[in-house]
Amino acid sequence: MQKLSLPERPGWRERAKELGFTFADMNGEPYWDETSAYRFTLRQIEEDIEAPGSELHGMCREAVAHAVTSEEWLTRLEIPRAHWDFVERSWANGEPELYGRFDLAYDGKGPAKLLEYNADTPTSLYESASFQWLWFEESRDAGGLGPNTDQFNRIHEALTERWAAICVPGEDVHFAADKENPEDYATVEALAWAAREAGLGAHFTDLANIGITDQGQLADDHDRVIGTLFKLYPWEDMLRDEFAPNLQPSQTRFIEPPWKALLSNKGLLPLLWHLFPDHPNLLPAFFQSDLEAARRGEDTLFAQAIAAAEPLLAQGHVTKPIFSREGAGVVIHEAGRETDRAPDDSYSHHPQVVQALAALPDFEGFHPVLGAWIVGEDCVGLGMREDRARITHNLSRFKPHFIEG
């Protein structure tokens, strides 16, 4: 894994605007940054990212099977009791997942470590699947990259195949997002593009304009009944929305399915560590309440695991709210003192998870985080973000990658 300086493509910003990539720069700073790129070997991609990514998703499915009928875990994961049956039935009925993104710490040497799973509403999809691939093809054609280079990226093709697999031919799918948010709109457009290529009907609707028919069905702003809905609206908010009592009775098929509420939740991290202790791609993680109970000497289910992890936690750990976005609420502790804190604490009122610290590598003063994309149950591509700060946030730069060697 190396970071290499590369020439920018002439006129790429104009091309981005033509293609609707309107947030390539944000707040006067580059978001898409192709002045350099990360190079991986094929072995690193296949053995350290692709295979572990697919394995981690399989472990997540086992975690859902473990938690979805457990009152203890549903409570720990803050699933509202009124919707336990809704969540459990979606798993029991085998409602299929579409996509997700693991955020990983990786330096090219040891195993990649799972930081969190964006399993419900991951963004940065368009730039990962499409604009990154365009960069790769044009850079290779221009000689900036060698003729034998490649990129770990079949995200769009996998999405097209997945839509065809989980829907019937010609099925109409509504795609809902906040129309005022360019990144969210680009995400649902990227998904709708794949759905159209799969032969499905794709209709955009603003989240705020979804209503209820007299028969209790969801409907868009043209009074069309919504049979299948992809929603870029996280389950933790949907299940607490005043609209929530209408969701299960509506008989709408949701993508992602309700059981994804168990994965799009940082409480997943202690659940995975409980089920798969010492897995090479996991970091010790616990609910803060369990950690505090163990330190008071209480004999809990997790006391032994916490005792075993204490030396590593003492070296460094991160606290993070079970619900949060873009690094909000993350606090880093090292050697007994707080050393870094995200400026956004708007999610910090939620229960906290404590996870052992995996230091991000330093490339010329920037710290990259890998985004391993899952479509269906397989890892199919890579996107990368980097920042001078150690906590990745919504303005952290997107960096392209390629494979060589």
CSV table of C-alpha atoms in Angstrom, one decimal:
chain,number,residue,atom,x,y,z
A,1,MET,CA,0.0,0.0,0.0
A,2,GLN,CA,1.5,3.2,-1.2
A,3,LYS,CA,0.4,6.8,-1.9
A,4,LEU,CA,1.6,8.1,-5.2
A,5,SER,CA,1.4,11.6,-6.6
A,6,LEU,CA,-0.2,11.6,-10.0
A,7,PRO,CA,-1.2,14.3,-12.6
A,8,GLU,CA,-4.7,15.5,-12.5
A,9,ARG,CA,-6.8,14.9,-15.6
A,10,PRO,CA,-7.3,18.2,-17.6
A,11,GLY,CA,-10.8,19.5,-17.2
A,12,TRP,CA,-12.0,16.9,-14.7
A,13,ARG,CA,-14.0,19.5,-12.7
A,14,GLU,CA,-16.0,20.5,-15.7
A,15,ARG,CA,-16.5,16.8,-16.5
A,16,ALA,CA,-17.7,16.2,-12.9
A,17,LYS,CA,-20.3,19.0,-13.2
A,18,GLU,CA,-21.5,17.6,-16.6
A,19,LEU,CA,-22.0,14.2,-14.9
A,20,GLY,CA,-23.9,15.7,-11.9
A,21,PHE,CA,-21.0,15.2,-9.4
A,22,THR,CA,-21.8,18.6,-8.0
A,23,PHE,CA,-20.1,18.1,-4.6
A,24,ALA,CA,-16.6,17.3,-6.0
A,25,ASP,CA,-15.6,20.5,-4.1
A,26,MET,CA,-17.3,21.4,-0.8
A,27,ASN,CA,-17.0,24.5,1.3
A,28,GLY,CA,-14.1,25.7,-0.9
A,29,GLU,CA,-12.1,22.6,-0.4
A,30,PRO,CA,-11.6,19.5,-2.6
A,31,TYR,CA,-13.7,16.5,-1.8
A,32,TRP,CA,-12.7,14.5,-4.8
A,33,ASP,CA,-8.8,14.7,-4.8
A,34,GLU,CA,-6.9,13.0,-7.6
A,35,THR,CA,-3.5,14.8,-7.0
A,36,SER,CA,-2.5,11.4,-5.6
A,37,ALA,CA,-3.8,7.9,-5.4
A,38,TYR,CA,-3.3,4.8,-3.3
A,39,ARG,CA,-1.7,1.7,-4.9
A,40,PHE,CA,-2.4,-1.8,-3.6
A,41,THR,CA,-1.0,-5.1,-4.7
A,42,LEU,CA,-3.5,-7.7,-5.9
A,43,ARG,CA,-2.7,-9.9,-2.9
A,44,GLN,CA,-3.5,-7.0,-0.5
A,45,ILE,CA,-6.9,-6.5,-2.3
A,46,GLU,CA,-7.8,-10.2,-2.5
A,47,GLU,CA,-6.5,-11.4,0.9
A,48,ASP,CA,-6.7,-8.4,3.2
A,49,ILE,CA,-9.8,-6.5,1.9
A,50,GLU,CA,-12.1,-8.6,-0.4
A,51,ALA,CA,-12.1,-11.9,1.5
A,52,PRO,CA,-12.3,-10.4,5.0
A,53,GLY,CA,-15.1,-8.0,3.8
A,54,SER,CA,-17.2,-10.9,2.6
A,55,GLU,CA,-16.4,-12.9,5.8
A,56,LEU,CA,-17.3,-9.9,8.0
A,57,HIS,CA,-20.7,-9.6,6.3
A,58,GLY,CA,-21.3,-13.3,6.9
A,59,MET,CA,-20.5,-12.7,10.5
A,60,CYS,CA,-22.9,-9.8,10.6
A,61,ARG,CA,-25.7,-12.1,9.3
A,62,GLU,CA,-24.9,-14.5,12.1
A,63,ALA,CA,-25.1,-11.6,14.5
A,64,VAL,CA,-28.5,-10.7,13.3
A,65,ALA,CA,-29.7,-14.3,13.7
A,66,HIS,CA,-28.4,-14.3,17.2
A,67,ALA,CA,-29.9,-10.9,18.2
A,68,VAL,CA,-33.2,-10.7,16.4
A,69,THR,CA,-35.1,-12.9,18.8
A,70,SER,CA,-33.2,-11.9,21.9
A,71,GLU,CA,-34.9,-9.4,24.1
A,72,GLU,CA,-31.6,-8.7,25.8
A,73,TRP,CA,-29.9,-7.7,22.5
A,74,LEU,CA,-32.8,-5.9,21.0
A,75,THR,CA,-32.8,-3.8,24.1
A,76,ARG,CA,-29.1,-3.2,24.1
A,77,LEU,CA,-29.3,-2.2,20.4
A,78,GLU,CA,-32.0,0.3,21.3
A,79,ILE,CA,-34.6,-1.2,18.9
A,80,PRO,CA,-37.9,0.3,20.0
A,81,ARG,CA,-40.0,-2.4,21.5
A,82,ALA,CA,-43.0,-1.5,19.4
A,83,HIS,CA,-41.1,-2.6,16.3
A,84,TRP,CA,-39.4,-5.8,17.5
A,85,ASP,CA,-41.9,-7.9,15.5
A,86,PHE,CA,-41.5,-5.8,12.4
A,87,VAL,CA,-37.7,-6.3,12.6
A,88,GLU,CA,-37.9,-10.0,13.4
A,89,ARG,CA,-40.4,-10.8,10.7
A,90,SER,CA,-38.3,-9.1,8.0
A,91,TRP,CA,-35.4,-11.5,9.0
A,92,ALA,CA,-37.7,-14.5,9.3
A,93,ASN,CA,-39.1,-13.8,5.9
A,94,GLY,CA,-35.7,-13.7,4.3
A,95,GLU,CA,-36.0,-10.2,3.0
A,96,PRO,CA,-32.8,-9.6,1.1
A,97,GLU,CA,-30.2,-6.9,1.7
A,98,LEU,CA,-28.8,-4.7,-1.1
A,99,TYR,CA,-25.6,-3.0,0.0
A,100,GLY,CA,-23.4,-1.7,2.7
A,101,ARG,CA,-19.9,-0.4,3.4
A,102,PHE,CA,-17.4,-1.5,6.0
A,103,ASP,CA,-15.0,1.2,7.3
A,104,LEU,CA,-11.6,-0.4,7.9
A,105,ALA,CA,-8.3,0.7,9.3
A,106,TYR,CA,-5.5,-0.8,7.2
A,107,ASP,CA,-1.8,0.0,6.6
A,108,GLY,CA,-0.9,-2.6,4.0
A,109,LYS,CA,0.7,-4.9,6.5
A,110,GLY,CA,-1.5,-6.4,9.2
A,111,PRO,CA,-5.1,-7.5,9.1
A,112,ALA,CA,-7.6,-4.8,8.3
A,113,LYS,CA,-9.6,-3.8,11.4
A,114,LEU,CA,-13.3,-3.1,11.4
A,115,LEU,CA,-14.1,0.4,12.6
A,116,GLU,CA,-17.9,0.3,11.8
A,117,TYR,CA,-20.4,-1.0,9.4
A,118,ASN,CA,-22.5,1.5,7.4
A,119,ALA,CA,-25.1,-1.2,6.6
A,120,ASP,CA,-28.2,0.9,6.0
A,121,THR,CA,-27.6,4.2,4.3
A,122,PRO,CA,-24.0,4.4,3.1
A,123,THR,CA,-23.2,7.3,0.8
A,124,SER,CA,-20.0,8.1,-1.3
A,125,LEU,CA,-21.5,5.5,-3.6
A,126,TYR,CA,-21.4,7.5,-6.9
A,127,GLU,CA,-17.8,8.5,-6.5
A,128,SER,CA,-16.7,5.0,-5.5
A,129,ALA,CA,-18.6,3.1,-8.2
A,130,SER,CA,-18.6,5.5,-11.1
A,131,PHE,CA,-16.3,8.6,-11.0
A,132,GLN,CA,-13.5,6.5,-9.5
A,133,TRP,CA,-13.7,4.1,-12.4
A,134,LEU,CA,-13.8,6.9,-14.9
A,135,TRP,CA,-10.6,8.3,-13.3
A,136,PHE,CA,-9.0,4.9,-13.6
A,137,GLU,CA,-9.8,4.4,-17.3
A,138,GLU,CA,-8.8,7.9,-18.3
A,139,SER,CA,-5.6,7.9,-16.2
A,140,ARG,CA,-4.6,4.6,-17.7
A,141,ASP,CA,-5.4,5.6,-21.2
A,142,ALA,CA,-3.4,8.9,-20.7
A,143,GLY,CA,-0.4,6.9,-19.5
A,144,GLY,CA,-0.6,8.2,-15.9
A,145,LEU,CA,-1.2,4.6,-14.8
A,146,GLY,CA,0.6,1.6,-16.3
A,147,PRO,CA,-1.1,-0.7,-18.8
A,148,ASN,CA,-1.2,-3.6,-16.3
A,149,THR,CA,-3.0,-1.7,-13.6
A,150,ASP,CA,-6.5,-2.5,-12.4
A,151,GLN,CA,-9.0,-1.2,-9.8
A,152,PHE,CA,-11.0,-3.2,-7.2
A,153,ASN,CA,-14.4,-1.9,-8.4
A,154,ARG,CA,-17.3,-3.9,-9.8
A,155,ILE,CA,-19.7,-2.0,-7.6
A,156,HIS,CA,-22.1,-0.9,-10.3
A,157,GLU,CA,-22.1,-4.2,-12.1
A,158,ALA,CA,-22.8,-6.0,-8.8
A,159,LEU,CA,-25.6,-3.6,-8.0
A,160,THR,CA,-27.2,-4.3,-11.3
A,161,GLU,CA,-27.0,-8.0,-10.8
A,162,ARG,CA,-28.3,-7.7,-7.3
A,163,TRP,CA,-31.4,-5.6,-8.3
A,164,ALA,CA,-32.2,-8.3,-10.9
A,165,ALA,CA,-31.8,-11.0,-8.3
A,166,ILE,CA,-34.0,-9.5,-5.6
A,167,CYS,CA,-36.8,-8.0,-7.8
A,168,VAL,CA,-39.1,-9.3,-10.4
A,169,PRO,CA,-38.6,-8.1,-14.0
A,170,GLY,CA,-40.2,-4.7,-14.5
A,171,GLU,CA,-40.8,-4.1,-10.8
A,172,ASP,CA,-41.3,-0.5,-9.9
A,173,VAL,CA,-39.0,0.8,-7.2
A,174,HIS,CA,-39.3,4.2,-5.5
A,175,PHE,CA,-36.0,5.8,-4.4
A,176,ALA,CA,-36.5,8.3,-1.6
A,177,ALA,CA,-34.0,10.8,-0.2
A,178,ASP,CA,-33.7,14.4,0.8
A,179,LYS,CA,-33.8,16.2,-2.5
A,180,GLU,CA,-31.9,19.2,-1.1
A,181,ASN,CA,-28.8,17.1,-0.2
A,182,PRO,CA,-26.6,16.6,-3.3
A,183,GLU,CA,-24.7,13.7,-1.9
A,184,ASP,CA,-27.8,11.8,-0.9
A,185,TYR,CA,-29.4,12.5,-4.3
A,186,ALA,CA,-26.3,11.2,-6.1
A,187,THR,CA,-26.4,8.1,-4.0
A,188,VAL,CA,-30.0,7.2,-4.9
A,189,GLU,CA,-29.4,8.2,-8.6
A,190,ALA,CA,-26.5,5.7,-8.7
A,191,LEU,CA,-28.7,3.0,-7.3
A,192,ALA,CA,-31.6,3.9,-9.6
A,193,TRP,CA,-29.2,3.8,-12.6
A,194,ALA,CA,-28.3,0.2,-11.7
A,195,ALA,CA,-31.9,-0.7,-11.1
A,196,ARG,CA,-32.9,0.6,-14.6
A,197,GLU,CA,-30.1,-1.4,-16.2
A,198,ALA,CA,-31.6,-4.4,-14.3
A,199,GLY,CA,-34.8,-3.8,-16.1
A,200,LEU,CA,-36.7,-2.2,-13.2
A,201,GLY,CA,-38.8,0.9,-13.1
A,202,ALA,CA,-37.1,3.6,-10.9
A,203,HIS,CA,-38.9,6.7,-9.5
A,204,PHE,CA,-37.4,9.3,-7.3
A,205,THR,CA,-39.5,10.8,-4.6
A,206,ASP,CA,-38.6,13.3,-1.9
A,207,LEU,CA,-38.7,11.8,1.5
A,208,ALA,CA,-40.8,14.7,2.8
A,209,ASN,CA,-43.5,14.0,0.2
A,210,ILE,CA,-44.3,10.4,1.1
A,211,GLY,CA,-47.8,10.1,2.4
A,212,ILE,CA,-50.5,7.5,3.4
A,213,THR,CA,-53.5,6.5,1.3
A,214,ASP,CA,-56.9,5.9,2.8
A,215,GLN,CA,-56.0,2.2,2.7
A,216,GLY,CA,-52.9,2.7,4.8
A,217,GLN,CA,-50.4,2.3,1.9
A,218,LEU,CA,-47.4,4.5,1.3
A,219,ALA,CA,-47.8,6.8,-1.7
A,220,ASP,CA,-45.6,9.3,-3.5
A,221,ASP,CA,-46.4,13.0,-4.4
A,222,HIS,CA,-48.2,11.8,-7.5
A,223,ASP,CA,-50.5,9.5,-5.4
A,224,ARG,CA,-48.8,6.4,-6.8
A,225,VAL,CA,-48.8,3.6,-4.3
A,226,ILE,CA,-45.2,2.6,-3.2
A,227,GLY,CA,-44.8,-1.1,-3.4
A,228,THR,CA,-41.0,-1.3,-3.0
A,229,LEU,CA,-39.1,1.6,-1.4
A,230,PHE,CA,-35.4,2.2,-1.2
A,231,LYS,CA,-35.1,4.8,1.5
A,232,LEU,CA,-31.9,6.8,2.3
A,233,TYR,CA,-33.3,7.4,5.7
A,234,PRO,CA,-31.7,5.4,8.6
A,235,TRP,CA,-33.8,2.8,10.4
A,236,GLU,CA,-32.9,4.3,13.8
A,237,ASP,CA,-34.7,7.4,12.8
A,238,MET,CA,-37.5,5.8,10.8
A,239,LEU,CA,-38.5,3.6,13.9
A,240,ARG,CA,-38.7,6.7,16.0
A,241,ASP,CA,-40.5,8.9,13.4
A,242,GLU,CA,-44.1,9.9,14.0
A,243,PHE,CA,-44.7,8.0,10.7
A,244,ALA,CA,-43.3,4.8,12.2
A,245,PRO,CA,-46.7,3.2,13.2
A,246,ASN,CA,-47.6,3.2,9.5
A,247,LEU,CA,-44.6,1.3,8.3
A,248,GLN,CA,-45.5,-2.3,9.0
A,249,PRO,CA,-49.2,-2.1,8.2
A,250,SER,CA,-48.4,-0.4,4.9
A,251,GLN,CA,-47.1,-3.8,3.5
A,252,THR,CA,-44.4,-1.8,1.7
A,253,ARG,CA,-41.2,-3.7,0.9
A,254,PHE,CA,-38.3,-1.8,2.3
A,255,ILE,CA,-34.8,-1.8,1.0
A,256,GLU,CA,-32.7,-2.0,3.2
A,257,PRO,CA,-35.0,-4.4,5.1
A,258,PRO,CA,-35.9,-3.6,8.8
A,259,TRP,CA,-33.4,-6.2,10.1
A,260,LYS,CA,-30.6,-3.9,8.9
A,261,ALA,CA,-31.5,-1.8,12.0
A,262,LEU,CA,-29.4,-4.4,14.0
A,263,LEU,CA,-26.3,-3.8,11.8
A,264,SER,CA,-26.5,0.0,11.2
A,265,ASN,CA,-25.8,0.4,14.9
A,266,LYS,CA,-22.4,0.6,16.6
A,267,GLY,CA,-23.8,-1.8,19.2
A,268,LEU,CA,-23.0,-4.3,16.5
A,269,LEU,CA,-19.3,-4.0,17.4
A,270,PRO,CA,-19.6,-5.5,21.0
A,271,LEU,CA,-22.1,-8.0,19.6
A,272,LEU,CA,-19.5,-9.2,17.0
A,273,TRP,CA,-16.7,-9.3,19.6
A,274,HIS,CA,-19.0,-11.3,21.9
A,275,LEU,CA,-19.7,-13.9,19.1
A,276,PHE,CA,-16.3,-13.9,17.4
A,277,PRO,CA,-13.7,-13.0,20.1
A,278,ASP,CA,-10.1,-12.5,18.9
A,279,HIS,CA,-11.2,-12.5,15.2
A,280,PRO,CA,-8.2,-10.9,13.3
A,281,ASN,CA,-10.4,-8.3,11.7
A,282,LEU,CA,-12.2,-7.2,14.9
A,283,LEU,CA,-11.2,-5.0,17.7
A,284,PRO,CA,-12.3,-5.6,21.3
A,285,ALA,CA,-15.5,-3.6,21.8
A,286,PHE,CA,-18.0,-3.3,24.7
A,287,PHE,CA,-20.9,-1.2,25.7
A,288,GLN,CA,-19.6,1.5,28.1
A,289,SER,CA,-22.2,0.5,30.7
A,290,ASP,CA,-20.8,-3.1,30.7
A,291,LEU,CA,-17.3,-1.8,31.0
A,292,GLU,CA,-18.2,0.4,34.0
A,293,ALA,CA,-20.0,-2.5,35.6
A,294,ALA,CA,-17.0,-4.8,35.2
A,295,ARG,CA,-14.7,-2.1,36.7
A,296,ARG,CA,-17.1,-1.9,39.7
A,297,GLY,CA,-16.4,-5.6,40.2
A,298,GLU,CA,-19.9,-6.8,39.0
A,299,ASP,CA,-19.9,-10.3,37.6
A,300,THR,CA,-21.5,-9.7,34.2
A,301,LEU,CA,-21.6,-11.9,31.1
A,302,PHE,CA,-18.9,-9.8,29.6
A,303,ALA,CA,-16.6,-9.4,32.7
A,304,GLN,CA,-14.1,-12.0,31.6
A,305,ALA,CA,-13.8,-10.6,28.1
A,306,ILE,CA,-13.4,-7.1,29.4
A,307,ALA,CA,-10.7,-8.2,31.8
A,308,ALA,CA,-8.8,-9.8,29.0
A,309,ALA,CA,-9.1,-6.7,26.9
A,310,GLU,CA,-8.2,-4.2,29.6
A,311,PRO,CA,-4.4,-3.9,28.7
A,312,LEU,CA,-5.2,-3.1,25.1
A,313,LEU,CA,-8.0,-0.6,26.0
A,314,ALA,CA,-5.5,1.0,28.4
A,315,GLN,CA,-3.1,1.7,25.5
A,316,GLY,CA,-5.8,3.3,23.5
A,317,HIS,CA,-9.5,3.2,22.9
A,318,VAL,CA,-12.3,5.1,21.1
A,319,THR,CA,-15.7,5.9,22.5
A,320,LYS,CA,-18.6,6.4,20.0
A,321,PRO,CA,-22.4,6.7,20.2
A,322,ILE,CA,-24.3,3.7,18.9
A,323,PHE,CA,-26.1,6.0,16.5
A,324,SER,CA,-24.0,8.6,14.7
A,325,ARG,CA,-22.8,9.7,11.3
A,326,GLU,CA,-19.6,11.0,9.8
A,327,GLY,CA,-17.5,10.5,12.9
A,328,ALA,CA,-19.8,12.6,15.1
A,329,GLY,CA,-19.4,11.9,18.8
A,330,VAL,CA,-16.1,10.0,18.4
A,331,VAL,CA,-13.5,10.5,21.2
A,332,ILE,CA,-10.0,9.0,21.2
A,333,HIS,CA,-8.3,8.1,24.5
A,334,GLU,CA,-4.6,7.1,24.7
A,335,ALA,CA,-2.6,6.1,27.8
A,336,GLY,CA,-5.3,7.3,30.2
A,337,ARG,CA,-6.1,10.7,28.7
A,338,GLU,CA,-8.3,12.1,26.0
A,339,THR,CA,-6.2,13.0,22.9
A,340,ASP,CA,-8.8,13.8,20.2
A,341,ARG,CA,-12.5,14.6,19.9
A,342,ALA,CA,-14.8,15.1,17.0
A,343,PRO,CA,-16.2,18.7,17.0
A,344,ASP,CA,-19.7,17.4,16.3
A,345,ASP,CA,-21.3,16.0,19.5
A,346,SER,CA,-24.9,16.0,18.3
A,347,TYR,CA,-25.2,12.2,18.7
A,348,SER,CA,-23.4,12.0,22.0
A,349,HIS,CA,-26.6,11.6,24.1
A,350,HIS,CA,-27.0,8.0,22.8
A,351,PRO,CA,-25.5,5.0,24.7
A,352,GLN,CA,-21.8,4.7,24.1
A,353,VAL,CA,-19.6,1.9,22.8
A,354,VAL,CA,-15.9,1.5,23.8
A,355,GLN,CA,-13.6,0.0,21.1
A,356,ALA,CA,-9.9,-0.6,21.2
A,357,LEU,CA,-8.0,2.0,19.1
A,358,ALA,CA,-6.7,1.0,15.7
A,359,ALA,CA,-4.4,3.9,14.7
A,360,LEU,CA,-4.9,5.0,11.1
A,361,PRO,CA,-1.7,5.0,9.1
A,362,ASP,CA,0.0,8.3,8.2
A,363,PHE,CA,0.6,9.1,4.5
A,364,GLU,CA,2.2,12.5,4.2
A,365,GLY,CA,0.2,13.8,7.1
A,366,PHE,CA,-3.1,12.3,5.9
A,367,HIS,CA,-4.9,9.3,7.5
A,368,PRO,CA,-6.8,7.1,5.1
A,369,VAL,CA,-9.9,5.0,6.0
A,370,LEU,CA,-10.8,2.2,3.6
A,371,GLY,CA,-14.5,1.7,2.6
A,372,ALA,CA,-15.1,-1.9,1.5
A,373,TRP,CA,-18.3,-2.1,-0.4
A,374,ILE,CA,-20.7,-5.0,0.1
A,375,VAL,CA,-23.4,-5.8,-2.5
A,376,GLY,CA,-25.6,-8.7,-1.5
A,377,GLU,CA,-23.3,-10.8,0.6
A,378,ASP,CA,-20.0,-10.2,-1.3
A,379,CYS,CA,-17.3,-7.6,-1.1
A,380,VAL,CA,-17.1,-6.0,-4.5
A,381,GLY,CA,-15.1,-2.8,-4.4
A,382,LEU,CA,-13.2,-0.2,-2.5
A,383,GLY,CA,-13.5,3.6,-1.9
A,384,MET,CA,-11.1,5.6,0.3
A,385,ARG,CA,-11.4,8.7,2.4
A,386,GLU,CA,-8.5,10.6,4.0
A,387,ASP,CA,-8.1,13.5,6.3
A,388,ARG,CA,-5.4,15.3,8.3
A,389,ALA,CA,-7.6,14.7,11.3
A,390,ARG,CA,-7.6,11.2,12.8
A,391,ILE,CA,-11.4,11.2,12.9
A,392,THR,CA,-12.9,11.0,9.4
A,393,HIS,CA,-15.8,13.4,8.9
A,394,ASN,CA,-18.2,14.5,6.2
A,395,LEU,CA,-15.6,16.8,4.4
A,396,SER,CA,-12.8,14.3,4.4
A,397,ARG,CA,-11.3,13.8,0.9
A,398,PHE,CA,-12.2,11.0,-1.4
A,399,LYS,CA,-9.0,9.4,-2.9
A,400,PRO,CA,-8.9,7.0,-5.9
A,401,HIS,CA,-7.0,3.8,-5.8
A,402,PHE,CA,-5.5,1.3,-8.2
A,403,ILE,CA,-4.0,-2.2,-8.2
A,404,GLU,CA,-0.5,-2.9,-9.5
A,405,GLY,CA,1.7,-5.8,-8.8
